[in-house]
Structure formats: structure tokens, C-alpha cells
Short mmCIF file of C-alpha atoms and ligand atoms in Angstrom, two decimals:
data_model
loop_
_atom_site.label_atom_id
_atom_site.label_comp_id
_atom_site.label_asym_id
_atom_site.label_seq_id
_atom_site.Cartn_x
_atom_site.Cartn_y
_atom_site.Cartn_z
CA MET A 1 83.65 96.66 -22.91
CA ARG A 2 82.51 93.13 -21.44
CA HIS A 3 82.46 90.37 -23.66
CA PRO A 4 78.77 90.88 -25.15
CA ILE A 5 76.14 88.17 -25.26
CA PHE A 6 73.87 87.79 -28.50
CA ALA A 7 70.85 85.81 -27.93
CA ALA A 8 68.31 84.95 -30.86
CA ASN A 9 65.04 84.41 -29.88
CA TRP A 10 63.13 82.39 -32.71
CA LYS A 11 60.01 82.01 -31.06
CA MET A 12 57.54 79.75 -33.28
CA ASN A 13 59.65 79.73 -36.04
CA GLN A 14 61.56 77.70 -38.00
CA ALA A 15 61.14 74.28 -38.74
CA PRO A 16 63.96 71.78 -38.22
CA ALA A 17 64.86 71.83 -42.08
CA ASP A 18 64.51 75.53 -42.32
CA ALA A 19 66.65 75.91 -38.96
CA SER A 20 69.57 73.74 -40.43
CA ALA A 21 69.67 76.22 -43.36
CA PHE A 22 69.85 79.20 -41.42
CA ILE A 23 72.29 77.91 -39.16
CA ARG A 24 74.69 76.87 -42.68
CA GLN A 25 73.52 80.29 -44.20
CA PHE A 26 74.59 81.99 -40.55
CA LEU A 27 78.06 80.47 -40.02
CA ALA A 28 79.11 81.53 -43.33
CA TYR A 29 78.55 85.29 -42.59
CA PHE A 30 79.98 84.80 -38.98
CA PRO A 31 83.48 83.05 -38.62
CA ARG A 32 84.45 82.01 -35.08
CA GLN A 33 85.17 84.89 -32.58
CA GLN A 34 86.43 84.80 -29.20
CA ASP A 35 85.58 88.03 -27.97
CA ARG A 36 81.87 87.70 -27.96
CA THR A 37 79.22 85.08 -26.94
CA VAL A 38 76.11 83.76 -29.08
CA LEU A 39 73.32 81.81 -28.15
CA ILE A 40 70.59 80.53 -29.81
CA PHE A 41 67.14 79.81 -28.71
CA PRO A 42 64.89 77.99 -31.07
CA SER A 43 61.63 75.76 -30.97
CA ALA A 44 62.42 72.64 -28.96
CA LEU A 45 61.40 70.15 -31.73
CA ALA A 46 64.29 71.95 -34.23
CA LEU A 47 66.75 71.98 -31.07
CA HIS A 48 68.30 68.80 -32.50
CA ALA A 49 68.54 69.98 -35.89
CA VAL A 50 70.51 73.21 -34.63
CA ALA A 51 72.61 71.11 -32.31
CA GLU A 52 73.93 69.08 -35.37
CA ALA A 53 74.13 71.83 -37.68
CA LEU A 54 76.59 73.53 -34.82
CA LYS A 55 78.56 70.33 -34.06
CA ASP A 56 81.63 72.42 -35.23
CA ARG A 57 80.90 75.31 -33.42
CA PRO A 58 81.32 74.86 -30.04
CA ASP A 59 81.12 78.96 -29.42
CA ILE A 60 77.82 79.22 -30.35
CA GLN A 61 75.64 77.64 -27.69
CA LEU A 62 71.80 76.62 -27.39
CA GLY A 63 68.90 77.21 -25.36
CA VAL A 64 65.21 76.09 -24.92
CA GLN A 65 62.84 79.13 -24.83
CA ASN A 66 60.50 77.50 -22.18
CA ILE A 67 60.32 74.48 -19.49
CA HIS A 68 58.34 73.20 -17.19
CA TRP A 69 59.07 73.39 -13.44
CA GLU A 70 58.48 70.27 -12.73
CA ASP A 71 61.55 67.76 -13.27
CA LYS A 72 59.08 65.00 -14.58
CA GLY A 73 55.79 63.45 -15.06
CA ALA A 74 52.52 64.02 -16.01
CA PHE A 75 51.95 67.54 -17.46
CA THR A 76 50.99 66.21 -21.11
CA GLY A 77 52.72 68.92 -23.60
CA GLU A 78 55.66 70.33 -21.62
CA ASN A 79 59.50 69.77 -21.60
CA SER A 80 61.28 69.82 -18.56
CA ALA A 81 65.10 71.07 -17.52
CA PRO A 82 66.62 67.74 -17.65
CA ILE A 83 64.82 66.61 -21.40
CA ALA A 84 65.86 69.97 -22.55
CA ARG A 85 69.38 69.67 -20.92
CA ALA A 86 69.60 66.01 -22.15
CA ALA A 87 69.02 67.49 -25.85
CA GLY A 88 71.47 69.82 -25.74
CA ALA A 89 70.20 73.09 -24.26
CA LYS A 90 72.63 74.84 -21.97
CA PHE A 91 69.85 78.28 -21.45
CA VAL A 92 66.49 78.73 -20.82
CA LEU A 93 64.29 81.82 -20.89
CA VAL A 94 62.66 82.35 -18.25
CA GLY A 95 59.85 85.05 -17.64
CA HIS A 96 59.77 85.85 -21.02
CA SER A 97 56.97 88.59 -22.02
CA GLU A 98 54.88 86.17 -24.19
CA ARG A 99 54.60 83.74 -21.41
CA ARG A 100 54.03 86.04 -18.91
CA HIS A 101 51.29 88.06 -21.13
CA VAL A 102 49.92 85.50 -23.70
CA PHE A 103 50.16 82.73 -21.48
CA GLY A 104 49.69 83.60 -17.68
CA GLU A 105 52.67 83.09 -16.13
CA THR A 106 52.91 84.43 -13.04
CA ASP A 107 56.25 85.60 -11.11
CA GLU A 108 55.96 82.96 -9.06
CA GLU A 109 55.82 80.44 -12.04
CA THR A 110 59.10 82.08 -12.89
CA GLY A 111 60.58 81.77 -9.88
CA LYS A 112 59.49 78.12 -9.74
CA LYS A 113 61.16 77.63 -13.30
CA ALA A 114 64.47 79.79 -12.67
CA ALA A 115 64.85 76.87 -9.55
CA ALA A 116 63.87 73.97 -12.15
CA ALA A 117 66.76 75.21 -14.42
CA ILE A 118 69.05 75.54 -11.77
CA ARG A 119 68.75 72.01 -10.71
CA ALA A 120 69.20 70.45 -14.42
CA GLY A 121 72.31 72.51 -14.72
CA LEU A 122 70.92 75.04 -17.65
CA THR A 123 71.63 78.79 -17.28
CA PRO A 124 68.11 81.03 -16.80
CA LEU A 125 68.20 84.16 -18.79
CA VAL A 126 65.63 85.85 -16.86
CA CYS A 127 63.67 88.66 -18.13
CA VAL A 128 61.86 91.40 -16.85
CA GLY A 129 60.03 94.21 -18.39
CA GLU A 130 57.30 96.64 -17.67
CA THR A 131 53.84 97.37 -20.07
CA LEU A 132 53.54 100.74 -21.39
CA ALA A 133 50.80 101.45 -18.87
CA GLN A 134 53.47 100.61 -16.13
CA ARG A 135 56.05 102.72 -17.51
CA GLU A 136 53.49 105.68 -18.05
CA ALA A 137 52.62 104.94 -14.36
CA GLY A 138 56.17 105.35 -13.08
CA GLU A 139 56.20 101.76 -12.06
CA THR A 140 59.00 100.60 -14.27
CA GLY A 141 61.67 100.52 -11.70
CA ALA A 142 59.13 98.76 -9.14
CA VAL A 143 58.26 96.40 -11.78
CA VAL A 144 61.30 94.96 -13.19
CA ILE A 145 62.73 94.55 -9.11
CA ARG A 146 59.84 92.53 -8.35
CA GLN A 147 59.74 90.47 -11.39
CA LEU A 148 63.64 89.92 -10.51
CA ARG A 149 63.03 89.62 -6.91
CA ALA A 150 60.43 86.89 -7.44
CA ALA A 151 62.39 85.00 -10.62
CA VAL A 152 65.50 84.33 -8.16
CA ALA A 153 63.81 84.02 -4.81
CA THR A 154 64.87 80.39 -4.24
CA ILE A 155 68.14 80.51 -6.12
CA ASP A 156 70.77 80.96 -4.05
CA ALA A 157 73.49 84.35 -4.43
CA GLN A 158 76.04 82.12 -6.10
CA HIS A 159 73.61 80.17 -8.65
CA ILE A 160 71.84 84.06 -9.42
CA ALA A 161 75.23 85.68 -9.49
CA SER A 162 76.04 83.03 -13.00
CA SER A 163 72.67 83.52 -14.22
CA LEU A 164 71.80 86.30 -17.07
CA VAL A 165 69.25 88.76 -16.95
CA ALA A 166 67.61 90.55 -19.85
CA TYR A 167 65.70 93.81 -19.63
CA GLU A 168 62.64 93.61 -22.42
CA PRO A 169 59.91 96.24 -21.94
CA VAL A 170 56.89 95.03 -23.28
CA TRP A 171 56.00 97.59 -25.57
CA ALA A 172 58.98 97.29 -27.26
CA ILE A 173 58.78 93.27 -28.05
CA GLY A 174 58.15 92.97 -31.94
CA THR A 175 56.41 96.53 -32.33
CA GLY A 176 59.25 98.28 -33.77
CA LYS A 177 60.03 100.29 -30.68
CA THR A 178 62.60 100.06 -28.82
CA ALA A 179 63.90 101.72 -25.51
CA SER A 180 66.44 104.56 -26.25
CA PRO A 181 70.07 103.41 -24.95
CA SER A 182 69.91 106.02 -22.01
CA ASP A 183 66.60 104.83 -20.70
CA ALA A 184 67.91 101.10 -21.27
CA SER A 185 70.97 101.70 -19.04
CA ALA A 186 68.70 103.79 -16.29
CA VAL A 187 67.03 100.35 -15.86
CA HIS A 188 69.80 98.37 -16.43
CA ALA A 189 71.81 99.85 -13.95
CA MET A 190 68.52 99.39 -11.17
CA ILE A 191 68.39 95.80 -12.33
CA ARG A 192 72.51 96.18 -11.53
CA ALA A 193 72.02 97.69 -8.03
CA GLU A 194 69.24 94.55 -7.04
CA LEU A 195 72.02 92.07 -8.56
CA ARG A 196 74.22 93.84 -6.23
CA THR A 197 71.90 93.36 -3.02
CA LEU A 198 71.28 90.33 -3.87
CA THR A 199 74.48 88.58 -4.64
CA GLY A 200 77.22 91.07 -3.12
CA GLU A 201 79.97 91.81 -5.52
CA ARG A 202 79.32 88.60 -7.51
CA GLY A 203 76.02 90.89 -8.84
CA GLU A 204 78.45 92.86 -11.25
CA ALA A 205 79.34 89.97 -13.35
CA VAL A 206 75.96 89.44 -14.12
CA PRO A 207 75.49 89.89 -18.04
CA ILE A 208 72.36 92.10 -18.54
CA LEU A 209 71.23 91.96 -21.95
CA TYR A 210 68.41 94.91 -23.49
CA GLY A 211 65.61 92.82 -25.87
CA GLY A 212 62.51 94.68 -27.80
CA SER A 213 62.72 95.63 -31.73
CA VAL A 214 66.58 95.09 -31.88
CA ASN A 215 67.82 95.17 -35.28
CA ARG A 216 70.84 96.12 -37.38
CA GLY A 217 70.51 99.69 -37.68
CA ASN A 218 69.84 100.22 -33.88
CA ALA A 219 72.11 97.22 -31.99
CA THR A 220 75.16 99.30 -31.96
CA ALA A 221 73.90 102.14 -30.20
CA LEU A 222 71.83 100.23 -27.66
CA LEU A 223 75.20 98.18 -27.07
CA ALA A 224 76.80 100.73 -26.53
CA ALA A 225 74.83 102.08 -23.94
CA ALA A 226 76.56 101.90 -20.23
CA GLU A 227 75.41 98.67 -18.41
CA VAL A 228 74.16 96.91 -21.47
CA ASP A 229 76.04 93.95 -21.92
CA GLY A 230 74.30 92.30 -24.80
CA LEU A 231 71.26 91.96 -26.96
CA LEU A 232 67.89 89.55 -26.99
CA VAL A 233 66.69 89.75 -30.64
CA GLY A 234 63.48 88.16 -31.57
CA GLY A 235 61.96 89.15 -35.25
CA ALA A 236 65.45 90.71 -36.51
CA SER A 237 67.26 87.29 -35.91
CA LEU A 238 65.49 85.29 -38.21
CA ASP A 239 67.43 86.39 -41.28
CA ALA A 240 70.94 84.74 -41.49
CA GLU A 241 73.03 88.08 -42.51
CA GLY A 242 70.58 90.31 -40.68
CA TRP A 243 71.06 88.26 -37.44
CA ALA A 244 75.05 87.93 -38.90
CA ALA A 245 75.42 92.01 -38.63
CA ILE A 246 73.92 92.29 -35.34
CA VAL A 247 76.04 89.19 -33.98
CA ARG A 248 79.08 91.83 -35.33
CA ALA A 249 77.87 94.90 -33.81
C1 PEP B 1 61.79 89.25 -27.80
O1 PEP B 1 60.83 88.40 -28.36
O2 PEP B 1 62.51 88.58 -26.96
C2 PEP B 1 62.08 89.86 -28.78
C3 PEP B 1 63.12 90.85 -27.88
O3 PEP B 1 61.47 90.23 -29.69
P1 PEP B 1 61.57 91.38 -30.79
O4 PEP B 1 63.32 91.38 -30.81
O5 PEP B 1 61.12 90.62 -32.04
O6 PEP B 1 61.10 92.42 -30.29
#
């Protein structure tokens, strides 16, 4: 078993004071552990509060949910990778399905964002996943591989190998439906094969997380599936006790 990674995507939830209170509660349920990595992606506006609340817990790391692909400039309302890095983020979600399907982010834009992340010293967590229509049309493999290739198109093999990938079927996100462990394994294996093509043997070490309606009831089975190296969790990461139960899976 690889050293598992648990990532919480809080989406547009948890104001700074709520986020600090959450962390205090979560830390009480989750003493420091060496055998797993915990990442939290709060709202960018709560990043500072969460970093403060975690100052004695360097084992838990922070990321942002989105960045612009330019490093600075006239992009009102956006955050850049260097700003995120300076504010305490080490990771960034790239190509999350809500960015793609709610905000119309293209494959090309995810590629530019991943490249911006690398330039700034952030680790991209590249999210890929098919819609229900694509799954039913038998296009799952083609879609996730196309998204993965586009996201890392301008990144060198060494940096691809130090990135993270999440398989998040769009039809499973926030719906209460999950991929079965064996379906998740099958898609992760396709992603793994592509990572080997892109980076050679180094592709073996790239963590591939599963995301989509993970909760404390299904986390253990999903994590036990072949090729599943961790979990990316949205809704169920908003309850401190439930999130701690998942992280202990
Ligand atoms: C997500 O937003 O990445 C996610 C997996 O959400 P949920 O766990 O709520 O399906």
C-alpha cells in the first residue's frame, strides 16, 4: 500500500472564522500521523486563517482551488499561482469538473494553469473525469487521457512525475453516486499507463486519487482498490468528525 493522500475540497464553503473552528475540531480528532498525507483546499479568502490554525501541524498542507494562468496583471477577481504560493498554498486543483463544466474552462486553459503552478513552485492536483453521457458512450478512457495530456502538455516529465492526479467522474461529484472500486481501479490503471508513457518509470510514483461522493461509509473500500492512492473529498470534508473518520480510513 502506498502512503495514502486525503484531500479536502471545501469549494465555496467555510468563512475564515468557520474554517479556523473546523481545524481546531479536526485536529482534536486527528493526531499527527506519519503514514498519510492530508491536504486542505479552503476558499482562497480563508487560506490565511487555516494556515494560522495549522501552524503547529506541518503534516497538514494547504492548497487553493483555482489559479489564473498568468503570474500577475489586469485580471480582476483572479488569483495567481505566485500569490497563492506566497499566501501559504503548496498545491492547486487544476481542471476540477466544476471549473470545466460550470465555468467553461477548456483543456487548453487547464494546461496553462498547470504550467503556471509549476512555475510558481505549486504542485498541481490535476482533475480528470467523464460525464455520464461520455461514460455511457464508452468514451471514459479517451476523455480522461485527453484531459490528462492537455493538462500536462507543456510540463516536462520530471514535473509531471511530481504532480498529483485525481480521477473524478463528473456524474459522481456531489450526487451520492460513486464509481465502484473496480471501475475506479480500471480508470486509474489507464491513467497510470498514460503517466508511464509520459514520464517513464517515474509515472509509477504519481499518486492517483479518486473523487466523487466519497464518505466515511465508502472511503475504506475505495481506498483499498488497486491503483487508488488517495481520496479527493468535497461535501464529506465539511464535517470535522466525518472528515477525520475518512482520513483515518
Ligand atoms: C469534489 O468536489 O472534488 C468532490 C469529489 O465532491 P464530492 O465529494 O462532494 O462529490
